[in-house]
PDB file of C-alpha atoms and ligand atoms in Angstrom:
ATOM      1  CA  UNK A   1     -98.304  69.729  32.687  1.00 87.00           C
ATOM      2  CA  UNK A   2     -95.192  67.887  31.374  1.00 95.00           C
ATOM      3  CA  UNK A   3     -91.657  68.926  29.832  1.00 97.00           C
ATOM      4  CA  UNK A   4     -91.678  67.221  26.385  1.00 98.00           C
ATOM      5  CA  UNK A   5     -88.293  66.557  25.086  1.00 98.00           C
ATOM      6  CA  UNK A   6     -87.412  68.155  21.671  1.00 98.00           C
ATOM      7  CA  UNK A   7     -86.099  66.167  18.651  1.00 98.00           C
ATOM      8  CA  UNK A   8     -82.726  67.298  17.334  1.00 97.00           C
ATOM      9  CA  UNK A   9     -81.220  67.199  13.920  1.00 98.00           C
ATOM     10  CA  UNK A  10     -80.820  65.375  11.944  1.00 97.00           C
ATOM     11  CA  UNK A  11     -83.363  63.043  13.966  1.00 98.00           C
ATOM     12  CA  UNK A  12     -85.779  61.683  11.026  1.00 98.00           C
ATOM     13  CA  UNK A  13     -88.588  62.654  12.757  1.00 98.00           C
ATOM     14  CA  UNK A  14     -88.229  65.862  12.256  1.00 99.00           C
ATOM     15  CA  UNK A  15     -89.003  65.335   8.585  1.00 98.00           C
ATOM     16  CA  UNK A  16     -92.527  64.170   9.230  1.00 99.00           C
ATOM     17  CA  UNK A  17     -95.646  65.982   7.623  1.00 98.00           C
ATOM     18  CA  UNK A  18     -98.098  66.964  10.149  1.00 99.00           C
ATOM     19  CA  UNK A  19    -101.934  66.102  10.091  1.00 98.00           C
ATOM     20  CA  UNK A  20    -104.764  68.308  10.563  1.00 99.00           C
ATOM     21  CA  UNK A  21    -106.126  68.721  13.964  1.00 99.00           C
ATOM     22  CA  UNK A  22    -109.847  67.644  13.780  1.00 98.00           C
ATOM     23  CA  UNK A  23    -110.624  67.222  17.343  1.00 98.00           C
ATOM     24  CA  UNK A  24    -110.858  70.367  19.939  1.00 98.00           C
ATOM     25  CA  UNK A  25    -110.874  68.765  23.346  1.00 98.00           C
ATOM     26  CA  UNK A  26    -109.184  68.695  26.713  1.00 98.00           C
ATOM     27  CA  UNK A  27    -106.772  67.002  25.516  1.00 98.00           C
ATOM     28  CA  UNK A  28    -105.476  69.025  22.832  1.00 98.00           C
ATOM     29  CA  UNK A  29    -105.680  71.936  25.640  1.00 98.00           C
ATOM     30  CA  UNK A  30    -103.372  69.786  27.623  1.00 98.00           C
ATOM     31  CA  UNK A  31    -101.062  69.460  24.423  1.00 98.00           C
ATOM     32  CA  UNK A  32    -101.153  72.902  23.894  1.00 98.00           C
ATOM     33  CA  UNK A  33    -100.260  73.261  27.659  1.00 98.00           C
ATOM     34  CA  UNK A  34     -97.215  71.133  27.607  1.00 98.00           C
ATOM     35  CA  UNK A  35     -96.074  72.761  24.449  1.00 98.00           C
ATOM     36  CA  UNK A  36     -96.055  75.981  25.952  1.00 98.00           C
ATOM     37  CA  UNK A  37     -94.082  74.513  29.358  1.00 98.00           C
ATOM     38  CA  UNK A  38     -91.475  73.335  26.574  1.00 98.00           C
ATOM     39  CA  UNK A  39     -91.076  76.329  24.332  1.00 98.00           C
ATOM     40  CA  UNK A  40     -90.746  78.435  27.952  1.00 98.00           C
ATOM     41  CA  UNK A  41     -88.520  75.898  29.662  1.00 98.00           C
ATOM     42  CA  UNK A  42     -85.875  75.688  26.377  1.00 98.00           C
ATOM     43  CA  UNK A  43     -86.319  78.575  26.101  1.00 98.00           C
ATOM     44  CA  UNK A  44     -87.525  79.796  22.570  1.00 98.00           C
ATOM     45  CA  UNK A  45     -90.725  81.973  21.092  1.00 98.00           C
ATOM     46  CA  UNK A  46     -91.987  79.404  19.332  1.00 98.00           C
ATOM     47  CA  UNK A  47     -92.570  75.656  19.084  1.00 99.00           C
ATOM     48  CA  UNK A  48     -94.245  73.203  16.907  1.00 99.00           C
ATOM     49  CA  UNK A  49     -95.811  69.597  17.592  1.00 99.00           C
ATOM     50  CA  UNK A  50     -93.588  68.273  15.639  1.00 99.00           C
ATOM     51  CA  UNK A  51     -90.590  69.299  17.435  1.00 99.00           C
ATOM     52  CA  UNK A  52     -92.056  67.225  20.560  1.00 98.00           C
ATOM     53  CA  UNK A  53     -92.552  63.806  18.420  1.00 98.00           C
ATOM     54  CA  UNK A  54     -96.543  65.368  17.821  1.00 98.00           C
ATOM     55  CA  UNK A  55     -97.297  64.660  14.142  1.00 98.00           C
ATOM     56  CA  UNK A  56    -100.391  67.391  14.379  1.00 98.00           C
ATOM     57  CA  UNK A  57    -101.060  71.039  12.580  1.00 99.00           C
ATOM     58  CA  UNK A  58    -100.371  72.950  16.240  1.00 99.00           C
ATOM     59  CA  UNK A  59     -97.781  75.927  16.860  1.00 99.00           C
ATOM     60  CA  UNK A  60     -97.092  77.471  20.031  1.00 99.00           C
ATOM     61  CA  UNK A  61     -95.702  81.196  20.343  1.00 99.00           C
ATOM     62  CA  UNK A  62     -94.870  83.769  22.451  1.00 98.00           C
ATOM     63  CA  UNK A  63     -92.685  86.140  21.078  1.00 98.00           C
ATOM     64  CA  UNK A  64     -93.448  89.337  24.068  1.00 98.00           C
ATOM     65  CA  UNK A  65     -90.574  90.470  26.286  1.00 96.00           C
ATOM     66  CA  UNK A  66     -92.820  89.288  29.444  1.00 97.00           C
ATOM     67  CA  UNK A  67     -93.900  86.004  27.870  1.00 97.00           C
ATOM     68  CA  UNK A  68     -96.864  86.702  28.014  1.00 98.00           C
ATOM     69  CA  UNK A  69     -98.508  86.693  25.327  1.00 98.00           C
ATOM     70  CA  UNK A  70     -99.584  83.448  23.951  1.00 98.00           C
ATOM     71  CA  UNK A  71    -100.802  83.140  20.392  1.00 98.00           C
ATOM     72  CA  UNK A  72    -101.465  79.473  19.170  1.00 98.00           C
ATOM     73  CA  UNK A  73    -102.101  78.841  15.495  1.00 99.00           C
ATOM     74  CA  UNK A  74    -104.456  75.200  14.574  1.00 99.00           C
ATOM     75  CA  UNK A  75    -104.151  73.980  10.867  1.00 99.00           C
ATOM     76  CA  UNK A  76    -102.444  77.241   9.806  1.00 99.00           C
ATOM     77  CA  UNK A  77    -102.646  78.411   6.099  1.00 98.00           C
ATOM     78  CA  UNK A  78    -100.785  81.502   4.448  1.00 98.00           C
ATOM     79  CA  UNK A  79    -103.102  83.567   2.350  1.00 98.00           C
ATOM     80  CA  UNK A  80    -100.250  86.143   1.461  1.00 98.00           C
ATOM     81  CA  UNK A  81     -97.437  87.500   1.831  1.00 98.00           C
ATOM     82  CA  UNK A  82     -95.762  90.954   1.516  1.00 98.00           C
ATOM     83  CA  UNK A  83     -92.157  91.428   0.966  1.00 98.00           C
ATOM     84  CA  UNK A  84     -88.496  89.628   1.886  1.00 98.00           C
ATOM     85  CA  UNK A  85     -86.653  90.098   4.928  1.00 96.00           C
ATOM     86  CA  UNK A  86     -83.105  88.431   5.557  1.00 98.00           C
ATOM     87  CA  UNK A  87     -83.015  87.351   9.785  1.00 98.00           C
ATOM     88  CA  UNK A  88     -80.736  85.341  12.019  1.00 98.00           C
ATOM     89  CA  UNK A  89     -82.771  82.743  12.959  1.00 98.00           C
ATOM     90  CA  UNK A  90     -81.963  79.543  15.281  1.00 98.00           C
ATOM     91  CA  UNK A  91     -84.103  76.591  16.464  1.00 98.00           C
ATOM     92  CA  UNK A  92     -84.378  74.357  19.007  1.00 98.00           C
ATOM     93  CA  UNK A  93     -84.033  71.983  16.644  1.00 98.00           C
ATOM     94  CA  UNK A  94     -80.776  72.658  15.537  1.00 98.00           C
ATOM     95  CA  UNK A  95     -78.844  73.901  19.569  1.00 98.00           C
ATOM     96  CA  UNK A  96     -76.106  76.363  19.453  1.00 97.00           C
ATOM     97  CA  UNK A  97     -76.643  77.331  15.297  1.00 98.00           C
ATOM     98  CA  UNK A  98     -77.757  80.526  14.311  1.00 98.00           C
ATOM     99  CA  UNK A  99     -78.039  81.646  10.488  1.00 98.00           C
ATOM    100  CA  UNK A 100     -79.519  84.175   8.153  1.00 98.00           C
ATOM    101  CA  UNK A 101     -82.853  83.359   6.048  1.00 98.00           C
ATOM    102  CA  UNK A 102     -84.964  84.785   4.267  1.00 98.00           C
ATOM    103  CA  UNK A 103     -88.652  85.170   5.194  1.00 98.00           C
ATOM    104  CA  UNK A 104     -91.498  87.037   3.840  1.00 98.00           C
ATOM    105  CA  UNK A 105     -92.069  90.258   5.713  1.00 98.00           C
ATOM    106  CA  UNK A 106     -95.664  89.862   6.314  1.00 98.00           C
ATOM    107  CA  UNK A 107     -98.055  87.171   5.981  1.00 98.00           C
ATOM    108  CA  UNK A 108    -102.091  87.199   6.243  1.00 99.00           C
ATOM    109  CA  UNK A 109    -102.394  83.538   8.106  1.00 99.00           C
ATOM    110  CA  UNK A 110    -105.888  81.633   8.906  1.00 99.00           C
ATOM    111  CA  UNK A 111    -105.856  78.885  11.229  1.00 99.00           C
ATOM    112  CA  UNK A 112    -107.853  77.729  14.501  1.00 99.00           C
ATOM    113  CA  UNK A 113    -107.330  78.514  18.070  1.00 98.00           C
ATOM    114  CA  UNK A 114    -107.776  75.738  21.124  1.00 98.00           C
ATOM    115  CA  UNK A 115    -111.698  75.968  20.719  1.00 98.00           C
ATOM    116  CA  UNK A 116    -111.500  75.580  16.802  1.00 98.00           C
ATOM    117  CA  UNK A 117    -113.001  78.446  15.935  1.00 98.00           C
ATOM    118  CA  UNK A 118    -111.655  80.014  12.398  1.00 98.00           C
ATOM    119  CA  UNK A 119    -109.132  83.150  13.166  1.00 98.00           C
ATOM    120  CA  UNK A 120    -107.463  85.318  10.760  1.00 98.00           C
ATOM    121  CA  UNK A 121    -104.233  87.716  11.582  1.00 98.00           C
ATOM    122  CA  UNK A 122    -101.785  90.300   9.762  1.00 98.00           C
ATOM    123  CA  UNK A 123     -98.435  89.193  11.656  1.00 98.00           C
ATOM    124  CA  UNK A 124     -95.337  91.338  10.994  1.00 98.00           C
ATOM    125  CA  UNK A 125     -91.853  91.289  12.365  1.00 97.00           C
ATOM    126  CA  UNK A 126     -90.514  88.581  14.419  1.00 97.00           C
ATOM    127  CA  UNK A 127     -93.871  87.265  15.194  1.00 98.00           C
ATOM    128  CA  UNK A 128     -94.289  86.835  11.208  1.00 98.00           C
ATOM    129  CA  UNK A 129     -90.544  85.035  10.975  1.00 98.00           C
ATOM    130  CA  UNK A 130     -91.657  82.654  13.688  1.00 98.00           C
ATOM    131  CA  UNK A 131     -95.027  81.539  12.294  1.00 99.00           C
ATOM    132  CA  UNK A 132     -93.248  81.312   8.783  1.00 99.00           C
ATOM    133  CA  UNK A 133     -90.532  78.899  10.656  1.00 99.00           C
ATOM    134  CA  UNK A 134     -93.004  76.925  12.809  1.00 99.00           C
ATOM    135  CA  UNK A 135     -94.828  75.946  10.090  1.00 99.00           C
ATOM    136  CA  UNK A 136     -92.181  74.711   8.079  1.00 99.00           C
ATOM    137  CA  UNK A 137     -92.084  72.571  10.597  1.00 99.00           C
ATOM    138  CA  UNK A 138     -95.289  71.081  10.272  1.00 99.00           C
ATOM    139  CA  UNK A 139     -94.246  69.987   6.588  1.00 99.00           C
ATOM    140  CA  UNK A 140     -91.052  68.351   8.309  1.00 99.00           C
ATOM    141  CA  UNK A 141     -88.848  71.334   6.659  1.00 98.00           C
ATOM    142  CA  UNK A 142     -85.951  72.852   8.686  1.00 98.00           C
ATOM    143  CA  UNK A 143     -83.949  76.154   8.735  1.00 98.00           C
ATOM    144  CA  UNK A 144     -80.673  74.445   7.778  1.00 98.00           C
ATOM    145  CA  UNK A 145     -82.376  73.279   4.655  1.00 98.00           C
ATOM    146  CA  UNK A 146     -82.245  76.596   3.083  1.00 98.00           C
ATOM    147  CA  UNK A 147     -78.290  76.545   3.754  1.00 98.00           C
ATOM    148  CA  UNK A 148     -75.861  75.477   1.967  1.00 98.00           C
ATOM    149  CA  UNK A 149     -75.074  71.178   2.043  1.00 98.00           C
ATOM    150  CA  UNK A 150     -71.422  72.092   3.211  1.00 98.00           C
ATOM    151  CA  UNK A 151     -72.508  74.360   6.181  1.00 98.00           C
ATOM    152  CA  UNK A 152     -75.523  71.678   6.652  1.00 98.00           C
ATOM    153  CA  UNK A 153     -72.365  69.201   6.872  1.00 98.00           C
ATOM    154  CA  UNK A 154     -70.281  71.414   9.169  1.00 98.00           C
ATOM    155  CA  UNK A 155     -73.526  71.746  11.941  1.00 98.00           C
ATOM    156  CA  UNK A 156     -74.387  67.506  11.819  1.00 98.00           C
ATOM    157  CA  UNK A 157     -70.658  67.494  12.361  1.00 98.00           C
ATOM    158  CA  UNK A 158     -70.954  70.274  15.319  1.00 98.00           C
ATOM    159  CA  UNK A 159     -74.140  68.677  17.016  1.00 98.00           C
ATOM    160  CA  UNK A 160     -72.805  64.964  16.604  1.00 96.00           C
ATOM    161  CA  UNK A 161     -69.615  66.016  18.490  1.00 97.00           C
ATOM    162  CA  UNK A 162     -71.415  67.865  20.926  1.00 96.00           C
ATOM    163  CA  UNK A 163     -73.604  64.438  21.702  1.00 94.00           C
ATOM    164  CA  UNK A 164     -70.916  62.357  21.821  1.00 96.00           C
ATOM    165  CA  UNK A 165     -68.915  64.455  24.513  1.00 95.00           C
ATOM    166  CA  UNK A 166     -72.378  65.144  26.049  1.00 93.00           C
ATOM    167  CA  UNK A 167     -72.500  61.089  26.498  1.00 94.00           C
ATOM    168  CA  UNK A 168     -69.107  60.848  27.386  1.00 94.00           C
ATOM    169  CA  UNK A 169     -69.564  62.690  30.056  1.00 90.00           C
ATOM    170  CA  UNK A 170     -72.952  61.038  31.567  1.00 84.00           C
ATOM    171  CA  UNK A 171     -71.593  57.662  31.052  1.00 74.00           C
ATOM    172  CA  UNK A 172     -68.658  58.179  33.599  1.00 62.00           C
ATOM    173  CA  UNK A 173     -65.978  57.830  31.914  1.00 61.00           C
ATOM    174  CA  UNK A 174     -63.115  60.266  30.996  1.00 59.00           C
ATOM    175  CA  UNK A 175     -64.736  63.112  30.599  1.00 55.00           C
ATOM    176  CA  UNK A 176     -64.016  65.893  28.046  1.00 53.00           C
ATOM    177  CA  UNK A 177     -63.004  69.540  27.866  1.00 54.00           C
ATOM    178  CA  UNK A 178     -65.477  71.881  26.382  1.00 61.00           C
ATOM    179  CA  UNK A 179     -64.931  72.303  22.759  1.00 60.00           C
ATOM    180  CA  UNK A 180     -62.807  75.162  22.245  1.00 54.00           C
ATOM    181  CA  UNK A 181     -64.143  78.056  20.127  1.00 51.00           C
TER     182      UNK A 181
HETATM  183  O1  LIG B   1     -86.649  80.211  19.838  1.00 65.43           O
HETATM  184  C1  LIG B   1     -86.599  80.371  18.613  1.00 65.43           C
HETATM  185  N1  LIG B   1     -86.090  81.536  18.113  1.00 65.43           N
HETATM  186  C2  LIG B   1     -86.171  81.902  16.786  1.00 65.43           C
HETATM  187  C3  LIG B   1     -85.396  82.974  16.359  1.00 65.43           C
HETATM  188  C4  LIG B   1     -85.435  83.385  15.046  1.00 65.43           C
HETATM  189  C5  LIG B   1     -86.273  82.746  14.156  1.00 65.43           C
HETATM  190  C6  LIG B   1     -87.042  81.671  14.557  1.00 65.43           C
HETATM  191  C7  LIG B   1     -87.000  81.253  15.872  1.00 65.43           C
HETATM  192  S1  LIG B   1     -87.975  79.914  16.387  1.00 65.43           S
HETATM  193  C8  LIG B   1     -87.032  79.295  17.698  1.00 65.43           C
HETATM  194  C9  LIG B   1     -87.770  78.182  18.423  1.00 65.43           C
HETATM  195  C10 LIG B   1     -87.963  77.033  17.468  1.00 65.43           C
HETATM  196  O2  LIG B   1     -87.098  76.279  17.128  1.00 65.43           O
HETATM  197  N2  LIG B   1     -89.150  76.899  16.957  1.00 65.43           N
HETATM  198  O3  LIG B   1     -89.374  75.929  16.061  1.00 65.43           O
HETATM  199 NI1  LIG B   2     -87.504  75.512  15.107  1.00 65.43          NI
END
């Protein structure tokens, strides 16, 4: 099992549009593994490939108080969708922002699980926010896009700081408060 580290806005790879999984093997098991690791480790309910540099239709979640309860959704489609919700949502993505979207309320989704066999579900709640999330991920979409440029501007500005100092401090050098809230 390995700790995959996450790409981080506005990293360009983020924008890429996943492919279809067409092989079930070991070593998508192993992916699917080391995805799970990740999304624990961070830690968030949900995680897709291509939040780990993984250009492939796969989502991770777990969305139970215990984690544990692991759901994993191959080449995921919507087939509906039932009403609007407005959440807070954040992403791994994006560290430290948090910010209302709006979601459908309930989807119908069909995708694969690890052995490729053809699964459909009724998801509702948060489970239904983070499927809807995950796979805008998959088409290289983020939840900042649906925000406004200026507040888009304000969290680059945020997370570039936040590098920088982070940096800073690694390299040696004079090292810097914590940015005052
Ligand atoms: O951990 C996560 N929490 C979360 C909260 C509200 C809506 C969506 C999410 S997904 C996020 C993990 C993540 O970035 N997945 O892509
Ligand atoms: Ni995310």
């Amino acid at each position: 099992m390995a700790l995959l580290p996450i790409l981080e806005y506005p990293d360009p790879r983020l924008r890429t549009k996943a492919l279809p999984v067409t092989v079930f093997d070991a070593a998508l098991q192993r992916r699917i593994d080391d995805l799970f690791e990740t999304m624990y480790a961070a830690p968030g309910i949900g995680l897709a490939a291509t939040q780990v540099d993984w250009h492939q239709r796969l989502i991770v979640i777990d969305v139970s108080e215990q984690s544990d309860q692991r759901e994993v959704f191959i080449n995921p489609q919507i087939l509906s969708r039932e009403g609007q919700a407005l959440g807070e949502e954040g992403c791994l993505s994006v560290p430290g922002i948090y910010d209302d979207v709006q979601r459908a309320e309930r989807v119908r989704v069909r995708a694969q699980d690890a052995t490729g066999k053809v699964i459909e579900r009724d998801l509702e709640g948060i489970l239904a926010v983070c499927l809807q999330h995950e796979m805008d991920h998959l088409e290289g979409r983020l939840f900042v896009d649906y925000l406004s440029e200026l507040k888009r501007q304000r969290i680059r500005k945020k997370l570039d700081k936040e590098r920088r100092e982070r940096a800073a401090g690694r390299g040696g050098g004079a090292s810097k408060r914590a940015p005052s809230l």
